[in-house]
PDB file of C-alpha atoms and ligand atoms in Angstrom:
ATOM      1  CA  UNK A   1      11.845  -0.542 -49.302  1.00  0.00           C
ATOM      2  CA  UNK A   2       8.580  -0.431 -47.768  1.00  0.00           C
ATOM      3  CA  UNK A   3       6.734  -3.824 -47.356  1.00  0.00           C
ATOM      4  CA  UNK A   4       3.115  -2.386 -48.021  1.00  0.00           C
ATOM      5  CA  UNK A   5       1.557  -3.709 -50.991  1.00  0.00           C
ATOM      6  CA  UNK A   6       2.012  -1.452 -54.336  1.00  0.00           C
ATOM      7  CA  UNK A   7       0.009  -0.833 -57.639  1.00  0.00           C
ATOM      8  CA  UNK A   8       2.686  -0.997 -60.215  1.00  0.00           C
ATOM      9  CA  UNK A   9       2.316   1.597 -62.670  1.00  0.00           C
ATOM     10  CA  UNK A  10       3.604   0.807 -65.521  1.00  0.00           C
ATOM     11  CA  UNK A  11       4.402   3.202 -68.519  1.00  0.00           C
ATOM     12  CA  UNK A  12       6.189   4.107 -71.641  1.00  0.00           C
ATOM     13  CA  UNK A  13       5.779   8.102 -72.443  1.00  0.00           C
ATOM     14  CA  UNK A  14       7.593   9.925 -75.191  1.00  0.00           C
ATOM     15  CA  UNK A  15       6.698  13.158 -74.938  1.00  0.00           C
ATOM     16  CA  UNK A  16       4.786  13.599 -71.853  1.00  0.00           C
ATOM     17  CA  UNK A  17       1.265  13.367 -71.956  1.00  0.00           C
ATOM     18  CA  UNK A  18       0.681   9.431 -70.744  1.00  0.00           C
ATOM     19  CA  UNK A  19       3.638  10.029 -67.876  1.00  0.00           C
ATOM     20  CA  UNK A  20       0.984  13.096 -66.694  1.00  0.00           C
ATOM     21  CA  UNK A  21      -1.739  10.558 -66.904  1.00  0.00           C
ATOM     22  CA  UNK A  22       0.372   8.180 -64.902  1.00  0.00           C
ATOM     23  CA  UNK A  23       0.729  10.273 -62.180  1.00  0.00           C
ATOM     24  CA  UNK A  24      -2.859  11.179 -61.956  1.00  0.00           C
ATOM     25  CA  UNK A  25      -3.591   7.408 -61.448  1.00  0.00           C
ATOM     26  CA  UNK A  26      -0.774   7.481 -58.594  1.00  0.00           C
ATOM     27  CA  UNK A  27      -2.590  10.113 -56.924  1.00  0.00           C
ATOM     28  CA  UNK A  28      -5.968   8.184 -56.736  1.00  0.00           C
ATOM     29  CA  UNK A  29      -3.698   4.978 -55.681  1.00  0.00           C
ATOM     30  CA  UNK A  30      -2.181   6.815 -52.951  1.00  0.00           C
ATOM     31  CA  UNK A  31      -5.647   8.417 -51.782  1.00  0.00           C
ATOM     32  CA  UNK A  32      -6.770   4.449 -50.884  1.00  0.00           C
ATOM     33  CA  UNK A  33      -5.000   4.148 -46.799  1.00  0.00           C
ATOM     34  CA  UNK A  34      -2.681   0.627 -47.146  1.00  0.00           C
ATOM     35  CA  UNK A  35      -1.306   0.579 -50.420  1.00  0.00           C
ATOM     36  CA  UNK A  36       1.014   2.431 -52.399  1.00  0.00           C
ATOM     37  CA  UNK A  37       1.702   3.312 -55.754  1.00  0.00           C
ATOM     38  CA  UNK A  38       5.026   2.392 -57.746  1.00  0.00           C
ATOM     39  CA  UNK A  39       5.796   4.252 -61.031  1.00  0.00           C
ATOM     40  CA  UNK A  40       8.002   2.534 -63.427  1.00  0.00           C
ATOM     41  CA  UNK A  41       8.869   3.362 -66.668  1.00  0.00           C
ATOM     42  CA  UNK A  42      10.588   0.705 -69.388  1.00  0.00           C
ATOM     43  CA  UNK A  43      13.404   1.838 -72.228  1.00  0.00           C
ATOM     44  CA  UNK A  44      12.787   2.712 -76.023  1.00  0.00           C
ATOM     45  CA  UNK A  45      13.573   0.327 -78.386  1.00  0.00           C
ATOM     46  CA  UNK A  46      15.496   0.629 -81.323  1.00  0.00           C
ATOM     47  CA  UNK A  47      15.335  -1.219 -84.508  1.00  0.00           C
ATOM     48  CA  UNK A  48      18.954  -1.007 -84.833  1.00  0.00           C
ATOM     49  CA  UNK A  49      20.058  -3.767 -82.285  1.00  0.00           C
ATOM     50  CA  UNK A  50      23.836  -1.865 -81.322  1.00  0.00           C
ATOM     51  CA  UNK A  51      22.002   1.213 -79.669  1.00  0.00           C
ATOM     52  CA  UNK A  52      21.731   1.660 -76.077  1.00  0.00           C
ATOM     53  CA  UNK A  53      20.734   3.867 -73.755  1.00  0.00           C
ATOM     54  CA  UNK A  54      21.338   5.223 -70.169  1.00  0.00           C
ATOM     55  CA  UNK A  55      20.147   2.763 -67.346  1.00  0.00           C
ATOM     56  CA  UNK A  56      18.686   5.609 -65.578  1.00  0.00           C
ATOM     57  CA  UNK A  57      16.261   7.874 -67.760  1.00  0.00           C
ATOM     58  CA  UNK A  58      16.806  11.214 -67.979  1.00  0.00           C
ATOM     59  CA  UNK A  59      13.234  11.982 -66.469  1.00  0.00           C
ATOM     60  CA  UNK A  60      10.318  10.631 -65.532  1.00  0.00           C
ATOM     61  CA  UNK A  61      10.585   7.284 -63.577  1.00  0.00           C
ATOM     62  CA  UNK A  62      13.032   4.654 -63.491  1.00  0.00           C
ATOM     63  CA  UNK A  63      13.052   1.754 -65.656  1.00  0.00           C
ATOM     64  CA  UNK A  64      10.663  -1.444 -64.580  1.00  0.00           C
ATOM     65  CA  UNK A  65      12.009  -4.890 -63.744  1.00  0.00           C
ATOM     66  CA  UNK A  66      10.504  -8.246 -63.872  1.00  0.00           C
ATOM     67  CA  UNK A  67      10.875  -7.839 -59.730  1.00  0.00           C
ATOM     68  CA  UNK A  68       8.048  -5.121 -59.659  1.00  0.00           C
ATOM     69  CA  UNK A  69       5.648  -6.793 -61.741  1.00  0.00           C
ATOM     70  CA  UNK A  70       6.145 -10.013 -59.899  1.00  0.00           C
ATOM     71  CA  UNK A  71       5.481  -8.439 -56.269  1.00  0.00           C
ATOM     72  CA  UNK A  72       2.922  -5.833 -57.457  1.00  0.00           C
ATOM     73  CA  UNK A  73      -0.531  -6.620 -55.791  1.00  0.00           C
ATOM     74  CA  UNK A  74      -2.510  -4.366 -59.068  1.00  0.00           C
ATOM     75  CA  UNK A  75      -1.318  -2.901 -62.327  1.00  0.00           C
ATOM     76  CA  UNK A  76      -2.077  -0.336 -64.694  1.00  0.00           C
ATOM     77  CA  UNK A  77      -0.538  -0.282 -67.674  1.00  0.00           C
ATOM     78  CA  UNK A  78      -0.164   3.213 -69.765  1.00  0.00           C
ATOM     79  CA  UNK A  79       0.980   3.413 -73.197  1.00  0.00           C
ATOM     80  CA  UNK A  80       0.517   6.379 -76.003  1.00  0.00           C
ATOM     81  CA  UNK A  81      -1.654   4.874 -78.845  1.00  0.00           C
ATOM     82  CA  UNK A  82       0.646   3.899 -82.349  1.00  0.00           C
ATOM     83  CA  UNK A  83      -1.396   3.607 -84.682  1.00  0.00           C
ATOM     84  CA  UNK A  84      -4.239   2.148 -82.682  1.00  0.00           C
ATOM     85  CA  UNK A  85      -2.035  -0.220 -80.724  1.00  0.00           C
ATOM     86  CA  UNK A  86       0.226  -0.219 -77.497  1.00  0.00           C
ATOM     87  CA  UNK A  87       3.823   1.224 -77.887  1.00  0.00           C
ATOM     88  CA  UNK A  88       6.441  -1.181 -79.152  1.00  0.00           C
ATOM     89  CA  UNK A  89       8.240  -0.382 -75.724  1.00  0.00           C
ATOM     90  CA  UNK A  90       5.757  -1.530 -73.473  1.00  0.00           C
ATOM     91  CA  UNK A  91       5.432  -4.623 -75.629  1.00  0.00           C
ATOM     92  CA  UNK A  92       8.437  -5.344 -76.250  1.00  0.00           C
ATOM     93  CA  UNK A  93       8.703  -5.184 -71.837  1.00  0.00           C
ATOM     94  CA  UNK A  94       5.696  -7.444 -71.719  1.00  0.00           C
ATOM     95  CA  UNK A  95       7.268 -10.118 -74.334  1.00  0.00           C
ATOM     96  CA  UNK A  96      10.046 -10.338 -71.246  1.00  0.00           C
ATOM     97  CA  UNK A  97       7.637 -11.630 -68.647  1.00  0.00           C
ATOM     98  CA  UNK A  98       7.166 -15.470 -70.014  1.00  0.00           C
ATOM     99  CA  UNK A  99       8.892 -16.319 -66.965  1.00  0.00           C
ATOM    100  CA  UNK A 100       5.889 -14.924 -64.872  1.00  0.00           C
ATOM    101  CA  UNK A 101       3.376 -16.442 -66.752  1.00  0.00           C
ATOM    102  CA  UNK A 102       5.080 -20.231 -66.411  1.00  0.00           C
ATOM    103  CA  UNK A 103       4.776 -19.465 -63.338  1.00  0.00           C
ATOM    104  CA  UNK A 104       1.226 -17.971 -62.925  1.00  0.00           C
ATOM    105  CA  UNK A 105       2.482 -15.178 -60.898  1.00  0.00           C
ATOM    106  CA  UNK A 106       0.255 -12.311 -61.597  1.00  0.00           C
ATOM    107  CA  UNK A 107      -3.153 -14.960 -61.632  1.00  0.00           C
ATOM    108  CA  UNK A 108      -5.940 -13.004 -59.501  1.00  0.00           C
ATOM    109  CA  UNK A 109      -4.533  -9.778 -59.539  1.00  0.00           C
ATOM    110  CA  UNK A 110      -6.609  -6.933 -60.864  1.00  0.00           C
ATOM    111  CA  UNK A 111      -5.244  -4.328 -64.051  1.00  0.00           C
ATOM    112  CA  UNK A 112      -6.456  -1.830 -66.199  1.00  0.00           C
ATOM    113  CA  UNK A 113      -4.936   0.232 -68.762  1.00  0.00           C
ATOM    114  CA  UNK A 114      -4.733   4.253 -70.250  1.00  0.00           C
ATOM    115  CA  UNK A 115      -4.082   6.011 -72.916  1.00  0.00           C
ATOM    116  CA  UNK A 116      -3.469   8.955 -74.400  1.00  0.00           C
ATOM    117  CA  UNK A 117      -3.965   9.948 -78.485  1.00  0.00           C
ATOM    118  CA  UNK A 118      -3.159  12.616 -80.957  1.00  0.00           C
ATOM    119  CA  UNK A 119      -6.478  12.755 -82.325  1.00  0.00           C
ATOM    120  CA  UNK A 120     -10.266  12.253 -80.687  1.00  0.00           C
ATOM    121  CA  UNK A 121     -10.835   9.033 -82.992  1.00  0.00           C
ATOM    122  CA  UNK A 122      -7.483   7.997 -83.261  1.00  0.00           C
ATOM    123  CA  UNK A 123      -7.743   4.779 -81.858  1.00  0.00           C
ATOM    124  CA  UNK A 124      -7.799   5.183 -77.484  1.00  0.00           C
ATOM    125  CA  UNK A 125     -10.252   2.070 -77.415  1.00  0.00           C
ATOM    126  CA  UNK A 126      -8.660  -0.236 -79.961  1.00  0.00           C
ATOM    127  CA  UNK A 127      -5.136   0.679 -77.662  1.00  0.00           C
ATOM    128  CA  UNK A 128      -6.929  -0.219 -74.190  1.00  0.00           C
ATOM    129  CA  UNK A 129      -8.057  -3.333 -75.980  1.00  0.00           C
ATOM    130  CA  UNK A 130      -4.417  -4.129 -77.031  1.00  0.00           C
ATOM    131  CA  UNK A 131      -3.323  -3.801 -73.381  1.00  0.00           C
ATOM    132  CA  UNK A 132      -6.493  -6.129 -71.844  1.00  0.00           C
ATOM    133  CA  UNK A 133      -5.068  -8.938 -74.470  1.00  0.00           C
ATOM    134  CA  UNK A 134      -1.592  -9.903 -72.453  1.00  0.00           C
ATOM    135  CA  UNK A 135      -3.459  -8.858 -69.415  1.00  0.00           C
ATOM    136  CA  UNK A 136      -5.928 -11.689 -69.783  1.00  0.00           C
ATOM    137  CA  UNK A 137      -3.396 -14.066 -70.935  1.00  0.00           C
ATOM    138  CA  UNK A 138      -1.479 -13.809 -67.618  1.00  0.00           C
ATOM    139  CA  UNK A 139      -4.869 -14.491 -65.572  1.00  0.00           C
ATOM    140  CA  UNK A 140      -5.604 -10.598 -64.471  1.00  0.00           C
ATOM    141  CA  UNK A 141      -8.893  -9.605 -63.042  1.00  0.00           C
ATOM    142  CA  UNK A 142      -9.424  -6.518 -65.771  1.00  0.00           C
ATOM    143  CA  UNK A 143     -11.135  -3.326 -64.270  1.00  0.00           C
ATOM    144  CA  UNK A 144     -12.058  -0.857 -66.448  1.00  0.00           C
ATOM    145  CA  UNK A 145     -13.911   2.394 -65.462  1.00  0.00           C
ATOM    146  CA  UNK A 146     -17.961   2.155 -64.272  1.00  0.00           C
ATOM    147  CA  UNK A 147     -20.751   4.485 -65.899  1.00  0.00           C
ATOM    148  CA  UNK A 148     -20.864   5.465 -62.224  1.00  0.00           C
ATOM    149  CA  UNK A 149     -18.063   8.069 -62.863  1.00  0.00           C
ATOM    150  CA  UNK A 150     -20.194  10.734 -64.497  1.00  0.00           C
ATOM    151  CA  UNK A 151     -17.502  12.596 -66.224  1.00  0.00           C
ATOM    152  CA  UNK A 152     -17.696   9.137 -68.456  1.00  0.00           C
ATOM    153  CA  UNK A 153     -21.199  10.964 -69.848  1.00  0.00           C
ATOM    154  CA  UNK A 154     -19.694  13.864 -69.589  1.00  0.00           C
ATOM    155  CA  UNK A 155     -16.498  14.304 -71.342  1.00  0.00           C
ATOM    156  CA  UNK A 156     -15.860  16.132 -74.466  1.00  0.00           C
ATOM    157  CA  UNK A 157     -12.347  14.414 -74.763  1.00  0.00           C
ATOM    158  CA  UNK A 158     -10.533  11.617 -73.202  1.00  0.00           C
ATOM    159  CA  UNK A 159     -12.085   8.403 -70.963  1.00  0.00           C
ATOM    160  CA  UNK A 160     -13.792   5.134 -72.220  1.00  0.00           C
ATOM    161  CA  UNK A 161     -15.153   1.855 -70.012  1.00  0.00           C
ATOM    162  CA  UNK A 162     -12.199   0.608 -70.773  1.00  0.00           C
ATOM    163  CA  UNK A 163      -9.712   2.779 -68.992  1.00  0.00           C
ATOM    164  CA  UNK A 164      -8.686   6.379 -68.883  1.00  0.00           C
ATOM    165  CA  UNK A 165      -7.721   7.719 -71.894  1.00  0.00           C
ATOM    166  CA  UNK A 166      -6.706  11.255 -72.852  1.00  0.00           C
ATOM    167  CA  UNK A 167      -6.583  13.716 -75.971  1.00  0.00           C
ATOM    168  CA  UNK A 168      -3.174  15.382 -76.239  1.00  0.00           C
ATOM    169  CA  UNK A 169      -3.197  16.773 -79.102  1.00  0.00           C
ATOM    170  CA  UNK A 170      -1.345  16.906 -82.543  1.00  0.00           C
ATOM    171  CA  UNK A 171       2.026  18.187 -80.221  1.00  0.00           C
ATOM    172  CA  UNK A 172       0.849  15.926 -77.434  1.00  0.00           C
ATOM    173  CA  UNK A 173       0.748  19.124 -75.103  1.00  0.00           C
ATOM    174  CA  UNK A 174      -2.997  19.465 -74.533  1.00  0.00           C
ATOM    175  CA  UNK A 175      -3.097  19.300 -70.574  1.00  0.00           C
ATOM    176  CA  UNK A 176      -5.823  16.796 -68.826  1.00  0.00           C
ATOM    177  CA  UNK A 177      -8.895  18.453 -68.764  1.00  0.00           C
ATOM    178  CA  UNK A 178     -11.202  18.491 -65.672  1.00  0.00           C
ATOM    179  CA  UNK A 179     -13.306  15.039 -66.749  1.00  0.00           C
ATOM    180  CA  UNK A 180      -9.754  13.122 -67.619  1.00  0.00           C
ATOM    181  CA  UNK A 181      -8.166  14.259 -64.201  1.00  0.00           C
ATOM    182  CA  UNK A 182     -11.344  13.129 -62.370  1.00  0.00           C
ATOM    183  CA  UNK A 183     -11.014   9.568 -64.299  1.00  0.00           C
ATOM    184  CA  UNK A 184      -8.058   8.944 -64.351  1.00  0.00           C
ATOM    185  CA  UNK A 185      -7.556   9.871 -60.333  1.00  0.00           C
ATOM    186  CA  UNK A 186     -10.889   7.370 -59.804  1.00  0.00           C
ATOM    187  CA  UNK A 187      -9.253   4.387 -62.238  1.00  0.00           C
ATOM    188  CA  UNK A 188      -6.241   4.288 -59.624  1.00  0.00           C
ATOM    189  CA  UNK A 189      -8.682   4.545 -56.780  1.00  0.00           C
ATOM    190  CA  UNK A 190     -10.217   1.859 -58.033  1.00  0.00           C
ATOM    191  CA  UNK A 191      -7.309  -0.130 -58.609  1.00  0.00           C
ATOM    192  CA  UNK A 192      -5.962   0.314 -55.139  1.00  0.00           C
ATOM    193  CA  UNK A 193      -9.398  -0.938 -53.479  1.00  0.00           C
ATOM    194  CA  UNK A 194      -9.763  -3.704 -55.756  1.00  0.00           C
ATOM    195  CA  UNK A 195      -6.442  -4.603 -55.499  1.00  0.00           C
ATOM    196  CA  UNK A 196      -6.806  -4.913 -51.100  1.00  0.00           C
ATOM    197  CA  UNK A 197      -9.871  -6.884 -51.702  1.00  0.00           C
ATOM    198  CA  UNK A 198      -7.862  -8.927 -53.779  1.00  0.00           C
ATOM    199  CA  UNK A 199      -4.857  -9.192 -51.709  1.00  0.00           C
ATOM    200  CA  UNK A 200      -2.425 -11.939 -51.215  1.00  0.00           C
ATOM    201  CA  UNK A 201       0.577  -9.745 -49.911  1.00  0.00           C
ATOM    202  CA  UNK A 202       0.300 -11.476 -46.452  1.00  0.00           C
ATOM    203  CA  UNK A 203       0.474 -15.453 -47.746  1.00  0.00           C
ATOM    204  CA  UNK A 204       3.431 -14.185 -50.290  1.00  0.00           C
ATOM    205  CA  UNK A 205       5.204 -12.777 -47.430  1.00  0.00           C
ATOM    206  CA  UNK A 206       4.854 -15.123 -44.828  1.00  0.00           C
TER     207      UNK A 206
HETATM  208  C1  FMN B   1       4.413   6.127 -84.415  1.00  0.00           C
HETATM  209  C2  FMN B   1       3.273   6.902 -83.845  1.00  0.00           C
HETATM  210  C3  FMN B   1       1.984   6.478 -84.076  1.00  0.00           C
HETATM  211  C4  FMN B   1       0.892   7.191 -83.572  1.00  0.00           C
HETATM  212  N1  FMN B   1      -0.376   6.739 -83.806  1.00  0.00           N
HETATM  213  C5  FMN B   1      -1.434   7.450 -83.369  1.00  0.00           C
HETATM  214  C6  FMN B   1      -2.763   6.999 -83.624  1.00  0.00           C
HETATM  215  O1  FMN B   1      -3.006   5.921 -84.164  1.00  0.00           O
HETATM  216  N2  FMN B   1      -3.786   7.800 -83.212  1.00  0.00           N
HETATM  217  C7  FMN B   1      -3.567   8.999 -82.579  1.00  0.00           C
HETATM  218  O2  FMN B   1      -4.535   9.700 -82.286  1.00  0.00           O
HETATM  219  N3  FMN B   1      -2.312   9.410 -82.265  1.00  0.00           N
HETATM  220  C8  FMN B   1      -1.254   8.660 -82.642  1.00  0.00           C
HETATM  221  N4  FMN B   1       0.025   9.063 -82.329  1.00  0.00           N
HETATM  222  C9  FMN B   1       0.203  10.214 -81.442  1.00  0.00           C
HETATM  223  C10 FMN B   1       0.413   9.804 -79.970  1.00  0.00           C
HETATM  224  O3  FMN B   1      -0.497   8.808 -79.570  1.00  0.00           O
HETATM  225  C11 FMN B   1       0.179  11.017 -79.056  1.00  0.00           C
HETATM  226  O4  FMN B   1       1.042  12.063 -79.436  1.00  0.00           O
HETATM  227  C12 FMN B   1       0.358  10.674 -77.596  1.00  0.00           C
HETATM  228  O5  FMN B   1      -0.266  11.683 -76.846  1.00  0.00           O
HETATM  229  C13 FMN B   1       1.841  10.586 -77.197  1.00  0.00           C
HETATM  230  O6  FMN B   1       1.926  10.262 -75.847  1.00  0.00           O
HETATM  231  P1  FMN B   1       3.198  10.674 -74.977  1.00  0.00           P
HETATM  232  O7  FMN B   1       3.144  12.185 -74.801  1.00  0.00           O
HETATM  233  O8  FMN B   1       2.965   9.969 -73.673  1.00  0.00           O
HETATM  234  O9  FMN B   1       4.411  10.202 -75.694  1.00  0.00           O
HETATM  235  C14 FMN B   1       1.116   8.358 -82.805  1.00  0.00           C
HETATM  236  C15 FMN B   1       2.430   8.777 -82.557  1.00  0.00           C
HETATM  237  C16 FMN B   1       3.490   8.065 -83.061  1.00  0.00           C
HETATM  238  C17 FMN B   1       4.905   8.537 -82.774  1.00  0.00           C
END
């Protein structure tokens, strides 16, 4: 594996639309020269405790472990909006890293979050918010997206201050538009550069 420090990429995606936004972000991590970007993906959950699924899912990127958040030097964290709030999966993933707050592992590091929604109003700030919360609790530097990204006056759809969001649609099929592309390519720019400034890859490594 390659030692260069990574953004971690973190997302849960039912049906498509956050996994495209995912990628997008990926793209504007790997446009920054020194850092890469590292997609992971975490399992549904079930309310019925016996089910189980495949280790590997059937598309879209593999499943996270506590070893990629640990190691990451940024993260952006995507969920679909439920009913204004994160995904129980990507909870239910965060509620696993105690272990890494005991230990104030991710302290310093810079995050942001995205989003994607149904409907225009349907809750893609409240859902960013949700995401900041455990963020903050485990000592990340939050970056969300500056007014100096003019598709942020622009768009007639997705992206907030908060972090890229996206309207999908009642089928969650609507493609990224022109002004969610753009923001969501500049939020994992961002990300990469602030998470360089930011680094401590060399003193974790040495
Ligand atoms: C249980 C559930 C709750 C949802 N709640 C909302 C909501 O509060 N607002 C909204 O606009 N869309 C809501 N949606 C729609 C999803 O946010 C939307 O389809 C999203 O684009 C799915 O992302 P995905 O394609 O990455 O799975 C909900 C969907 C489900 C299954």
């Amino acid at each position: 594996m390659s030692s260069q420090p990574y953004i971690l990429i973190l997302y849960y995606s039912r049906q498509g639309a956050t996994r495209a936004m995912a990628e997008r972000l990926a793209a504007g991590v790997e446009s920054v020269r020194g850092i890469e970007a590292r997609l992971r993906t975490v399992p549904p959950v079930s309310p019925t405790c016996e089910a189980v699924d495949p280790e590997i899912p059937a598309e879209g990127a593999i499943y996270a472990d506590l070893d990629d958040l640990r190691h990451c030097a940024g993260l952006a964290l995507g969920s679909p909006t439920r009913f204004g709030n994160m995904a129980a999966p990507l909870k239910y993933f965060i509620d696993t890293t105690s272990e890494l707050w005991l230990g104030g592992a991710l302290i310093d590091r810079p995050a942001t979050a995205f989003t994607s929604t149904s409907s225009l109003h349907g809750g893609q700030e409240t859902t960013l918010i949700s995401m900041l919360l455990p963020l903050l609790h485990h000592g990340m530097v939050y970056a969300g997206l500056p007014y100096s990204e003019v598709e942020l006056m622009e768009t007639q759809a997705g992206g907030t201050p908060y972090g890229t969001s996206h309207l999908a649609g009642k089928r969650s099929d609507r493609p990224l538009d022109e002004h969610e592309r753009r923001l969501a390519f500049a939020q994992g720019k961002r990300l990469a550069r602030l998470a360089l400034a930011l680094d401590r890859h060399d003193e974790e490594n040495a």
